[in-house]
Short mmCIF file of C-alpha atoms in Angstrom, two decimals:
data_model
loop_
_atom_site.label_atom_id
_atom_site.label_comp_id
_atom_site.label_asym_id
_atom_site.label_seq_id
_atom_site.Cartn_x
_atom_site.Cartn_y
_atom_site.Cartn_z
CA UNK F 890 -27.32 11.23 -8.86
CA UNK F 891 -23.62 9.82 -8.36
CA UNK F 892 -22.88 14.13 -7.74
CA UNK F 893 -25.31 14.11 -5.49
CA UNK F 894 -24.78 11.32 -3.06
CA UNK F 895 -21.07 12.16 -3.05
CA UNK F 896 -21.33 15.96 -1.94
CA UNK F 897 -24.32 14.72 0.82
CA UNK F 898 -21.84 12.06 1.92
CA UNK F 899 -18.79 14.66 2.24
CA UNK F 900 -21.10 17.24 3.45
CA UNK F 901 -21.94 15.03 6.65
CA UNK F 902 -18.43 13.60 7.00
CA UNK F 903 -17.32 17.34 7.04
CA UNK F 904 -20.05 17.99 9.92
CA UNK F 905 -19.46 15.96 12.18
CA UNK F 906 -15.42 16.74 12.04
CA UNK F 907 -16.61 20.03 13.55
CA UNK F 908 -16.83 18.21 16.76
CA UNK F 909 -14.00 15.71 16.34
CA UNK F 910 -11.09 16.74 14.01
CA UNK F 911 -9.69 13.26 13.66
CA UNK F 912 -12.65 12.80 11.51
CA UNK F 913 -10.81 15.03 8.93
CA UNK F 914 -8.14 12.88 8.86
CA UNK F 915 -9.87 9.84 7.67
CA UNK F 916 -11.92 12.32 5.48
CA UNK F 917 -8.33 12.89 3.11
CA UNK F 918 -7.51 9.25 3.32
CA UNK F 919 -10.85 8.38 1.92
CA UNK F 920 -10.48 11.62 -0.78
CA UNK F 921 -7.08 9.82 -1.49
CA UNK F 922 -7.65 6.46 -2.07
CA UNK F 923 -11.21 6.70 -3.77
CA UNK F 924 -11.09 9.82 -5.37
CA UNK F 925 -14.57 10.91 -5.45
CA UNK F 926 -13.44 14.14 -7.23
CA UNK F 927 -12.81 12.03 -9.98
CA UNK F 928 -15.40 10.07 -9.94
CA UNK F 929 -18.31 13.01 -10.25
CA UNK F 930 -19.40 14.59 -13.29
CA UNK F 931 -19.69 18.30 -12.55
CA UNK F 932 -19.94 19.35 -9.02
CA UNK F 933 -16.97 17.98 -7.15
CA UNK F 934 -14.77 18.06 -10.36
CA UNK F 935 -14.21 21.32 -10.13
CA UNK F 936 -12.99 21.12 -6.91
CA UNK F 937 -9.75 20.80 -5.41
CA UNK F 938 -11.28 18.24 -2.89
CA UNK F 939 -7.61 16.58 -1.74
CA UNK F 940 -6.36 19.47 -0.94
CA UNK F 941 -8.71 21.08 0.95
CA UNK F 942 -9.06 18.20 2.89
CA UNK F 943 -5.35 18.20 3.73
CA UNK F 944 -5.10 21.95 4.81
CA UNK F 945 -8.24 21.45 6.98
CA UNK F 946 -6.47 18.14 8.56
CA UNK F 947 -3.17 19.41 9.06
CA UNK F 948 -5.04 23.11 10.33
CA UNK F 949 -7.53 21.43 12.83
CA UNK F 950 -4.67 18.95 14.06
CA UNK F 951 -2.63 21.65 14.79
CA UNK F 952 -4.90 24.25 16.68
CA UNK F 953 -7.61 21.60 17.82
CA UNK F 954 -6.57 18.52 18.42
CA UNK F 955 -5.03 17.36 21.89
CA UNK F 956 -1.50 16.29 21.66
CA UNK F 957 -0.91 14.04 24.69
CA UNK F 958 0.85 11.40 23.64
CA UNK F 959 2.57 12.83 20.66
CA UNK F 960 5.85 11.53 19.48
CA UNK F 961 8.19 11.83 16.47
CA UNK F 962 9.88 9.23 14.86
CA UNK F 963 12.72 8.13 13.48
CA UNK F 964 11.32 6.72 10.35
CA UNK F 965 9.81 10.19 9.95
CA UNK F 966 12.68 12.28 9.83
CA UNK F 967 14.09 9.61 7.04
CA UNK F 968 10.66 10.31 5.33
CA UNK F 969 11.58 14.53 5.23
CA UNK F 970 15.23 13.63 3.75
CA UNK F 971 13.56 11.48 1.23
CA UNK F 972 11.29 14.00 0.61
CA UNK F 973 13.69 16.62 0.63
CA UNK F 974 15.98 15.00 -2.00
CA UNK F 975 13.39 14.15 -4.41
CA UNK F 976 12.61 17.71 -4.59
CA UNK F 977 15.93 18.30 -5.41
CA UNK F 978 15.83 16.10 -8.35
CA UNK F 979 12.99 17.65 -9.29
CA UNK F 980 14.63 20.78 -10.25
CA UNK F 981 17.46 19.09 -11.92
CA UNK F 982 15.19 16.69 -13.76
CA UNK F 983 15.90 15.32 -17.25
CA UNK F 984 12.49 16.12 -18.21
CA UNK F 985 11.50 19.00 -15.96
CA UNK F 986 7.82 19.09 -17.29
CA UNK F 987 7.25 15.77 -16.83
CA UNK F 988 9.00 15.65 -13.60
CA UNK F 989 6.83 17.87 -11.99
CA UNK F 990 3.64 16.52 -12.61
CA UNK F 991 4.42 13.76 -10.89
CA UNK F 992 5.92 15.64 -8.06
CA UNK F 993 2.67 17.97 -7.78
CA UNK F 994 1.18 14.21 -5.91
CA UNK F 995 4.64 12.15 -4.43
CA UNK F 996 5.06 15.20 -2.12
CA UNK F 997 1.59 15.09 -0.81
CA UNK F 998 2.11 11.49 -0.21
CA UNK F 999 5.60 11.75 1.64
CA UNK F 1000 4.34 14.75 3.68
CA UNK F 1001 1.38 13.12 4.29
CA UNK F 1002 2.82 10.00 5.69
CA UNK F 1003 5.46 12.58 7.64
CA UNK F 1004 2.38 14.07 9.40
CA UNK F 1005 0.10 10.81 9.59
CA UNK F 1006 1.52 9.29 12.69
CA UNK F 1007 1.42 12.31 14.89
CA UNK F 1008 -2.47 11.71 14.88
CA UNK F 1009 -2.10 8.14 15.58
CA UNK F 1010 -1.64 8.22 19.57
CA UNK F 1011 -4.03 5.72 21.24
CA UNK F 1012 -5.69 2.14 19.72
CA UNK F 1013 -8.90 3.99 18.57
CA UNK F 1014 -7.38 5.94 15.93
CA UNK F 1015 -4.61 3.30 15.00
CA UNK F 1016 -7.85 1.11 14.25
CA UNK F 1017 -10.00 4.10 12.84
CA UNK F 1018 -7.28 4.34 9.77
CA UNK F 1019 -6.68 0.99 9.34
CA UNK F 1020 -10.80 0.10 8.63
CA UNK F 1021 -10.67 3.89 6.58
CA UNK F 1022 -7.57 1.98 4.52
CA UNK F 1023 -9.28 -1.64 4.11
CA UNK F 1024 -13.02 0.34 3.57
CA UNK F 1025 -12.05 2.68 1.28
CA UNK F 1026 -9.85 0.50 -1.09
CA UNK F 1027 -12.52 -2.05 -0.33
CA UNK F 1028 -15.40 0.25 -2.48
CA UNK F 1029 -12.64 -0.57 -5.66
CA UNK F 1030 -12.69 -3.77 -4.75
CA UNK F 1031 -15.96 -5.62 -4.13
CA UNK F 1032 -16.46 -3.53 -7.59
CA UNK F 1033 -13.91 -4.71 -9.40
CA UNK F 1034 -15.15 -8.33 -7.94
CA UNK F 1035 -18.42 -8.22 -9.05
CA UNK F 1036 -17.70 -7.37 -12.58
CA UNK F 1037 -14.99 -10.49 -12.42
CA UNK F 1038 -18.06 -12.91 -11.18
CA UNK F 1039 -20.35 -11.25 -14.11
CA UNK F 1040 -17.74 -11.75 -16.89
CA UNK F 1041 -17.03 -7.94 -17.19
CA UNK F 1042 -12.95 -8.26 -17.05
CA UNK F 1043 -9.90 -8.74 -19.19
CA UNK F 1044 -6.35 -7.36 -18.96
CA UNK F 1045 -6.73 -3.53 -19.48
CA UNK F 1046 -9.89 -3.81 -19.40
CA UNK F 1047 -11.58 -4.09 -15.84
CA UNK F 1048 -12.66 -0.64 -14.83
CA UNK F 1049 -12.62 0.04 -11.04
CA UNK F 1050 -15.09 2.69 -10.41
CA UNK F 1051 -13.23 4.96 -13.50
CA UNK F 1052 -12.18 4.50 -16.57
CA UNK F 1053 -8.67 5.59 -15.89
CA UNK F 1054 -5.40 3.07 -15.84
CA UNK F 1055 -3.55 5.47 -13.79
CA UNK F 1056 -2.91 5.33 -9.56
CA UNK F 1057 -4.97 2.42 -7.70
CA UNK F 1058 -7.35 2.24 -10.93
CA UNK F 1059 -4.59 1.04 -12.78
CA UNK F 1060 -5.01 -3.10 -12.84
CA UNK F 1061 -1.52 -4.42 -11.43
CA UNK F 1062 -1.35 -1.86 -8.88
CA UNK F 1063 -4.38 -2.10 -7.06
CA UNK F 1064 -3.65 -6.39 -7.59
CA UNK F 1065 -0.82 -5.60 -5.18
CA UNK F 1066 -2.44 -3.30 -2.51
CA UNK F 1067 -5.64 -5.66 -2.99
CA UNK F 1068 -3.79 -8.85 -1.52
CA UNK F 1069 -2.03 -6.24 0.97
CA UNK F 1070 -4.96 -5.56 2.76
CA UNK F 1071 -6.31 -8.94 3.13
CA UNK F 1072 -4.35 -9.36 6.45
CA UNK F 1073 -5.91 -6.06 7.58
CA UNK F 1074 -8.89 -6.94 6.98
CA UNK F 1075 -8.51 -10.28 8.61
CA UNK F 1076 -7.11 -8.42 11.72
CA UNK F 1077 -10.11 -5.66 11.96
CA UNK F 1078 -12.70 -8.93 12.04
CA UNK F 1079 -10.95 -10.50 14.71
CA UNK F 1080 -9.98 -7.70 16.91
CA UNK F 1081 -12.05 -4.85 16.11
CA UNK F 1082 -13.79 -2.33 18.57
CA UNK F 1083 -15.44 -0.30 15.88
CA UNK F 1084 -17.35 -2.94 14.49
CA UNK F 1085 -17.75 -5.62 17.00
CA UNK F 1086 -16.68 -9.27 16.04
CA UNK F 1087 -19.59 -10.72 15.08
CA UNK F 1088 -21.34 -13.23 12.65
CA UNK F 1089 -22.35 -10.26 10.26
CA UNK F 1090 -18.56 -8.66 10.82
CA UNK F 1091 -17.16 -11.97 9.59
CA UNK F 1092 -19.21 -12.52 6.72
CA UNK F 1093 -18.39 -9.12 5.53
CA UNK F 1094 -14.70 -9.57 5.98
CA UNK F 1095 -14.57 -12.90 4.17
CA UNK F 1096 -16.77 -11.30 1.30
CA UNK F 1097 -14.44 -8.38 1.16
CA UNK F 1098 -11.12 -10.88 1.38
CA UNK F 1099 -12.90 -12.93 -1.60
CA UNK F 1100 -13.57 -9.51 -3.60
CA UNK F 1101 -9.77 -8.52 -2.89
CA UNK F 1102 -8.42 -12.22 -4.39
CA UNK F 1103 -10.75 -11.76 -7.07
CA UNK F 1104 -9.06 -8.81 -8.61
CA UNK F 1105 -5.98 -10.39 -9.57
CA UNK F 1106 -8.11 -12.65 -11.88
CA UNK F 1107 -10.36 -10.30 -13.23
CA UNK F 1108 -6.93 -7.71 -14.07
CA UNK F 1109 -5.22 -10.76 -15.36
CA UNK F 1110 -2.31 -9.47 -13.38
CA UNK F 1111 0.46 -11.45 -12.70
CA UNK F 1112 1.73 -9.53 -10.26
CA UNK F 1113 -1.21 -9.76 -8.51
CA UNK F 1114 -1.26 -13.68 -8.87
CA UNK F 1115 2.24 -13.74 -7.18
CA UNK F 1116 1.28 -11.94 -4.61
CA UNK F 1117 -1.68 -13.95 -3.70
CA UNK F 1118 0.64 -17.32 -3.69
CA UNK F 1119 3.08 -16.09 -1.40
CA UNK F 1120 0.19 -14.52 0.97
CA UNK F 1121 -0.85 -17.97 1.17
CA UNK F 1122 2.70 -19.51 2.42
CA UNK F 1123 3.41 -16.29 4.36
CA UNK F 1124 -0.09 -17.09 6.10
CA UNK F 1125 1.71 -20.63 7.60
CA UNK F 1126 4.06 -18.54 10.00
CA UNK F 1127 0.90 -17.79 12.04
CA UNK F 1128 -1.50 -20.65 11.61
CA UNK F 1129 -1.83 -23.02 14.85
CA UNK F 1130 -3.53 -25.78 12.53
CA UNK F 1131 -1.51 -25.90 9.59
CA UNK F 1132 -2.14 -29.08 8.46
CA UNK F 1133 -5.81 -27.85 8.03
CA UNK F 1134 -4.28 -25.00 7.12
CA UNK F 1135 -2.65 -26.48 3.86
CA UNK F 1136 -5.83 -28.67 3.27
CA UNK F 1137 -7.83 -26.04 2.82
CA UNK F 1138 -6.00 -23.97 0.73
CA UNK F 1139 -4.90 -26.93 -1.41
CA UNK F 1140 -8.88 -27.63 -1.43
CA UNK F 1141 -10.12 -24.21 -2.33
CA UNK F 1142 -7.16 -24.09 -4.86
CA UNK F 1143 -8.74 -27.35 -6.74
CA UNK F 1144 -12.18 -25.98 -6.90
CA UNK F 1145 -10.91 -22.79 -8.26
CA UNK F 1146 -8.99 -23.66 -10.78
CA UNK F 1147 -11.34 -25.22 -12.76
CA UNK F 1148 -13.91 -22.03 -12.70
CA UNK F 1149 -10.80 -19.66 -13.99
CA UNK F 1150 -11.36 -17.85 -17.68
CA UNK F 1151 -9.05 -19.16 -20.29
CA UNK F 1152 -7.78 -16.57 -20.97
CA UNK F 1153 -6.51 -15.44 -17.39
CA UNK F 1154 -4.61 -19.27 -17.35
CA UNK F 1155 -2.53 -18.62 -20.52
CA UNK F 1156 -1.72 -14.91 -19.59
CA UNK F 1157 -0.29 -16.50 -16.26
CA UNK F 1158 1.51 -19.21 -18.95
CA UNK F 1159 3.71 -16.10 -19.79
CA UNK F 1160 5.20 -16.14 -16.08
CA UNK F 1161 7.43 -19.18 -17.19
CA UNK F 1162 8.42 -17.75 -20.16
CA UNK F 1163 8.66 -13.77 -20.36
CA UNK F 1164 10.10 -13.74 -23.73
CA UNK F 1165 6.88 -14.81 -25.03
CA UNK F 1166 4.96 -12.20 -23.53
CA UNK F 1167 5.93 -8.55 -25.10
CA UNK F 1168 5.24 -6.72 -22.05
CA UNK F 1169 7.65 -8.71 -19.64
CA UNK F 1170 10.72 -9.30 -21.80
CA UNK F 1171 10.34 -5.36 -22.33
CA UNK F 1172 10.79 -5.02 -18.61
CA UNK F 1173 13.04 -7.09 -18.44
CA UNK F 1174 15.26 -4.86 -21.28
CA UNK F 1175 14.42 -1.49 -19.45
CA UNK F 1176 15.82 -2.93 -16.52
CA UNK F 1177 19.36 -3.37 -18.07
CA UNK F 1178 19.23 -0.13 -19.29
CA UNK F 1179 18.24 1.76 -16.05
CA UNK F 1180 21.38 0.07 -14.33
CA UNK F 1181 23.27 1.05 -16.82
CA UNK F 1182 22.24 4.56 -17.33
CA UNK F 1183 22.94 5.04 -13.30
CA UNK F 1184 26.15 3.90 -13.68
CA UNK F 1185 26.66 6.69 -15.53
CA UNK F 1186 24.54 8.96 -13.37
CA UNK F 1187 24.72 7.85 -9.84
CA UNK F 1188 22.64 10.27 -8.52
CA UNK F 1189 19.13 9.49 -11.22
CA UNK F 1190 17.23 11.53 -13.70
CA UNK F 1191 14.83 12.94 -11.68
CA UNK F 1192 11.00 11.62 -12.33
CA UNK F 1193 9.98 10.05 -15.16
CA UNK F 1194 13.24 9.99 -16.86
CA UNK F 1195 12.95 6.46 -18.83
CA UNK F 1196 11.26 8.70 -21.63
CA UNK F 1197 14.90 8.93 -22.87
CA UNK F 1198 15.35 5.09 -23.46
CA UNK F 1199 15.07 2.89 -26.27
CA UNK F 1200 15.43 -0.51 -26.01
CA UNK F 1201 15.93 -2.87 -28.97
CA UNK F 1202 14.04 -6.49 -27.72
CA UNK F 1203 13.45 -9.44 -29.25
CA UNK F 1204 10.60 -11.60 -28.62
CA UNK F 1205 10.00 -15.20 -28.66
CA UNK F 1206 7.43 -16.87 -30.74
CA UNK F 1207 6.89 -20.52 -30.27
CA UNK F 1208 4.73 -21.89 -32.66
CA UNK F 1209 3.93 -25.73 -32.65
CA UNK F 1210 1.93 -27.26 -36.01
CA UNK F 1211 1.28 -30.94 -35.91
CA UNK F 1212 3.41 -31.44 -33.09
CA UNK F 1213 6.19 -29.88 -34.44
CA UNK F 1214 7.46 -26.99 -32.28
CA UNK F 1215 9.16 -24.68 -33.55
CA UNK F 1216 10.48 -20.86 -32.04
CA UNK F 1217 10.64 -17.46 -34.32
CA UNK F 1218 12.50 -14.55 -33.16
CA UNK F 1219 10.81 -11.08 -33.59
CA UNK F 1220 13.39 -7.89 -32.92
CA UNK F 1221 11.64 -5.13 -32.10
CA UNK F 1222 12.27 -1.34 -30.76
CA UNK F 1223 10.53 0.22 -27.65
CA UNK F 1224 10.78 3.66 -26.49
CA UNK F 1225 9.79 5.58 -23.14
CA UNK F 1226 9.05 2.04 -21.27
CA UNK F 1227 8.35 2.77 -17.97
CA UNK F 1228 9.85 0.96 -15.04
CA UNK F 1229 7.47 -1.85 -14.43
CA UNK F 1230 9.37 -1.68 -10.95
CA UNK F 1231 9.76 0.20 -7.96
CA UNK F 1232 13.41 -0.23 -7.65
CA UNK F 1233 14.15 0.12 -10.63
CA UNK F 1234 11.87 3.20 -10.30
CA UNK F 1235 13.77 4.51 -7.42
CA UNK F 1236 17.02 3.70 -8.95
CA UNK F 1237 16.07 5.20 -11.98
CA UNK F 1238 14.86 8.26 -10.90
CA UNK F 1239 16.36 9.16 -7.65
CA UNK F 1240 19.54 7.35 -8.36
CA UNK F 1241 21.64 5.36 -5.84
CA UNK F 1242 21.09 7.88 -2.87
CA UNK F 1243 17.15 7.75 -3.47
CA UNK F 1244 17.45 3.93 -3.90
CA UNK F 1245 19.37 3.40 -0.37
CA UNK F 1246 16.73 5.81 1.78
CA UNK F 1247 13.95 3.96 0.32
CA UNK F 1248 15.35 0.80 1.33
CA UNK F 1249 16.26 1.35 4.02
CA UNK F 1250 13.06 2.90 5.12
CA UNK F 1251 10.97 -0.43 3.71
CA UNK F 1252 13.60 -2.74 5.69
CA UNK F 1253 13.08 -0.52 9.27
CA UNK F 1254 9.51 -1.00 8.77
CA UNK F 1255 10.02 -4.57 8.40
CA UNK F 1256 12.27 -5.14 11.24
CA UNK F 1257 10.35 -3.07 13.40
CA UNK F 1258 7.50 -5.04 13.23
CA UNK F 1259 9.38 -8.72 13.61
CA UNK F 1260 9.81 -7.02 17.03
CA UNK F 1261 6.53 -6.33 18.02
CA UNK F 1262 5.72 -9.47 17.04
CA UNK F 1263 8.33 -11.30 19.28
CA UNK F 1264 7.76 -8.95 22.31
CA UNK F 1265 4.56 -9.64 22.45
CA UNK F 1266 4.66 -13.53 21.87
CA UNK F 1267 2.52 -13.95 25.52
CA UNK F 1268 0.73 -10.28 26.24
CA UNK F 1269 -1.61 -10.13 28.27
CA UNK F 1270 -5.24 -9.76 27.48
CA UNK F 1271 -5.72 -6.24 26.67
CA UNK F 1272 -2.29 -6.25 24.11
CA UNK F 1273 -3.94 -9.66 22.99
CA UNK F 1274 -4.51 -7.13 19.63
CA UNK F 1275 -0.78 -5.93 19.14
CA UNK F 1276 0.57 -8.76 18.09
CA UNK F 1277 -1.64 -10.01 14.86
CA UNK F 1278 -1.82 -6.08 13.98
CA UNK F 1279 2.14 -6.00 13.84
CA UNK F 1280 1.76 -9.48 11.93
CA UNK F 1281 -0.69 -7.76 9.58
CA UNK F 1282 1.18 -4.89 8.67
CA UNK F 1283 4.23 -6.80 8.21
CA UNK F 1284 2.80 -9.14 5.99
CA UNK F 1285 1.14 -6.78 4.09
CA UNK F 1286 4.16 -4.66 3.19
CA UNK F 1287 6.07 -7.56 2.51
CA UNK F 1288 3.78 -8.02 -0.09
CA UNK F 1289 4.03 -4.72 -0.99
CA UNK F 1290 7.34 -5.18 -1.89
CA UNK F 1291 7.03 -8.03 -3.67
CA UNK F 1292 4.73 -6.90 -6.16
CA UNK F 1293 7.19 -3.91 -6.16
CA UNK F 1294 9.20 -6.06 -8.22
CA UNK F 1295 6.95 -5.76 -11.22
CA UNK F 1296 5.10 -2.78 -10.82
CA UNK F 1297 6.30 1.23 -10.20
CA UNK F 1298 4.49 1.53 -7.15
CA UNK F 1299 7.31 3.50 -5.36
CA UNK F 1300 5.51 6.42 -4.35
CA UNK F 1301 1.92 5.00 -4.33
CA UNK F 1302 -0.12 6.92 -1.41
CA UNK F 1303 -1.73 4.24 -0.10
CA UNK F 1304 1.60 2.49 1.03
CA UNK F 1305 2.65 5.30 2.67
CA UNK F 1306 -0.51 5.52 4.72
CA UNK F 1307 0.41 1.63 5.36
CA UNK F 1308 4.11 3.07 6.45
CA UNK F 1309 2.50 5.53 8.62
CA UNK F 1310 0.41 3.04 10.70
CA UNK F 1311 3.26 1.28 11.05
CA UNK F 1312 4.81 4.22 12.38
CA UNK F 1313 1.91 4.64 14.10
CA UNK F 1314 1.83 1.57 16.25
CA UNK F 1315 5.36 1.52 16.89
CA UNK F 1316 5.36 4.67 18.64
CA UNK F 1317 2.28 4.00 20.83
CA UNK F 1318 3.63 0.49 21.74
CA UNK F 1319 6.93 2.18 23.08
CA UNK F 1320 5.18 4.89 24.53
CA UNK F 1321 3.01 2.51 26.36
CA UNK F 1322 5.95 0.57 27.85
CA UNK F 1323 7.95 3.62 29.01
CA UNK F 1324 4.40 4.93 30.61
CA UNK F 1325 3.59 1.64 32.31
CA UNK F 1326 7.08 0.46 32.84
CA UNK F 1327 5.77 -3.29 31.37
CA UNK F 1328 7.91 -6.18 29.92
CA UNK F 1329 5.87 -7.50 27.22
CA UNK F 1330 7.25 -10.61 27.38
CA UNK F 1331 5.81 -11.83 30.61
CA UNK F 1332 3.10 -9.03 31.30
CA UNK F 1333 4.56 -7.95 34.26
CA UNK F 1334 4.47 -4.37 35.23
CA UNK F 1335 7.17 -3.00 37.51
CA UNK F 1336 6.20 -1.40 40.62
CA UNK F 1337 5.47 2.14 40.61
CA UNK F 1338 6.68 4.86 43.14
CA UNK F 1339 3.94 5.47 46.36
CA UNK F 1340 1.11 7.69 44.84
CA UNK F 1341 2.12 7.95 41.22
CA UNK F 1342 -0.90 7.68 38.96
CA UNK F 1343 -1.67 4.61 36.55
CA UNK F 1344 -1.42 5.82 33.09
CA UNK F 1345 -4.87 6.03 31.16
CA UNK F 1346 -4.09 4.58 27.58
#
């Protein structure tokens, strides 16, 4: 039945792209994020669903689509000369096997995100892939909530749609793009054209929010916990009321607490002390050795190259009989720990050059949005939208790459779709100005030769 309702979903989607190619677009960011493929038994299984639907996006886009308003990017030629050099590392890989497995996806991803914004030219299709984004990593998580609510989670063991702990199914990762999104979907409620704001839109939207903030409970991820707390104070910098503001989180934070499983309150015990907790003081060792394996080879491994460590750890033990506390050291020996970090991942694997592009390409992204924001302080009524969406994306990827700090989300598809509408709304926001000749900051739009035509956005 699942088989079935999968291939007569695609089968529409697919139809009515005949008529509007665009369509195909969101069709491979839904394949990408949910994976149906995966998810069937038989029929779509033995399909190569992505990448069909990323020749026919790419093909339509170039021979059908209308290109007015079309611009490349800075940020995507940086994108090409990360891609470019991770290919080369690729071929000079430490374990070449290995290596390319994982590069048969993280070029998809980079040339995806390369080609992404070049469909993104007016506020229809900016908002089209940002309710694609929110809906399609929403069907992982309103599932992944529901099982929380009906006692069905654990660490390693909440299953989001498929019983796989690899890509967005994998708990800590999708903790992070869960809380990510929240902004998003904040944004989509408020401002929204595709689904009207409404009392229905809202109630869906807070559901969805409460599903997202769920997950890091039912994953027991810390990461995810982390990224929910500083969400919350990154939330002040917008907030007109913040005294109510604070109440109310302080408030919902009180009535929560006491409804949390035990066992998701002394996992989160282990973020004061990571020598307790096996899995972060091994991080924590893999770390050292990364940095010091670079030093040694500036320019990485090539992917997946921490198979060659071993790390010799020792874990903490505290142990407390009748009051008396006392603390046993356990040495132990790990081999082929993964990063548990993008940087680390980056630095790792692409070495010091890979490390600065990717930087550098999160901190553009950043910046780039800070000034949106503060251009369009006072817009007026029509841009009333540009603002909160540069505020949403911002704060999303900031969160992004905080949970980076714990997880090896480096190359994770979704972000780059999250880069790309960046990207996206960047380049339609200058191309709007230069059309229109306006100064955000006041609204004003400079006066226009005798007979020259107002520009239809």
């Amino acid at each position: 039945m699942r088989d079935l309702f999968f291939l007569a979903f695609l089968l529409a989607a697919f139809g009515l792209s005949i008529r509007r190619p665009f369509l195909l677009v969101m069709i491979y960011c839904y394949v990408d994020i949910v994976a149906p493929q995966r998810l069937s038994y038989s029929l779509l299984a033995k399909l190569p669903l992505s990448l069909i639907a990323f020749g026919l996006a790419v093909v339509t886009w170039i021979f059908f689509d209308n290109k007015k308003g079309t611009r490349v990017d800075l940020l995507q030629g940086l994108l090409v000369i990360l891609l470019i050099y991770c290919g080369l590392t690729t071929i000079y890989a430490d374990f070449p096997k290995e290596a390319l497995d994982k590069w048969s996806w993280v070029w998809k991803a980079l040339l995806w995100s390369i080609f992404l914004p070049l469909t993104l030219r007016t506020k229809l299709r900016i908002e089209m892939l940002a309710l694609t984004m929110c809906l399609s990593a929403g069907t992982l998580a309103i599932t992944g909530g529901l099982k929380t609510v009906l006692g069905g989670s654990g660490y390693g063991s909440l299953q989001l749609l498929l019983d796989d702990n690899s890509g967005l199914f994998e708990g800590s990762i999708f903790s992070t793009v869960a809380i990510a999104i929240i902004p998003l979907i904040l944004w989509l409620a408020r401002y929204g054209t595709i689904f009207k704001p409404s009392r229905y839109v809202w109630a869906f939207a807070i559901a969805l929010c409460f599903a997202c903030l769920l997950i890091p409970v039912g994953t027991q991820a810390r990461t995810g916990l982390v990224c929910a707390a500083f969400l919350v104070v990154l939330g002040l910098r917008d907030s007109k009321r913040k005294t109510t503001y604070i109440g109310i989180i302080v408030g919902g934070a009180l009535l929560a607490l006491p409804l949390l499983p035990a066992a998701f309150a002394a996992r989160m015990d282990t973020i004061g002390n990571y020598q307790s907790d096996e899995s972060a003081s091994t991080r924590v060792a893999v770390w050292g050795w990364t940095w010091n394996h670079v030093l040694e080879h500036p320019l990485g491994g090539g992917f997946d190259m921490y198979r060659q460590n071993e790390l010799q750890v020792n874990k903490v033990v505290v142990h407390n009989v009748g009051g008396q506390i006392t603390r046993e050291i356990i040495p132990y020996t790990d081999r082929a720990r993964a990063f548990h970090s993008s940087y680390f991942e980056m630095l790792g694997e692409q070495g010091f050059p890979g490390l600065f592009l990717w930087l550098l390409l999160q901190l553009i992204c950043v910046i780039r949005m800070e000034k949106i924001r503060r251009r369009y302080a006072t817009p007026v009524f029509e841009d009333m939208w540009i603002r909160p969406l540069a505020s949403a994306l911002q704060g999303g990827h900031i969160v992004y790459l905080l949970g980076s700090l714990f997880v090896g989300i480096a190359f994770q598809p979704f972000i780059y779709m999250l880069i790309a509408l960046q990207i996206g709304l960047h380049t339609y926001v200058k191309r709007r100005e230069e059309e229109a000749r306006w100064r955000p900051l006041t609204g004003d739009i400079a006066p226009a030769a005798p007979g020259t035509p107002i520009p239809n956005f």
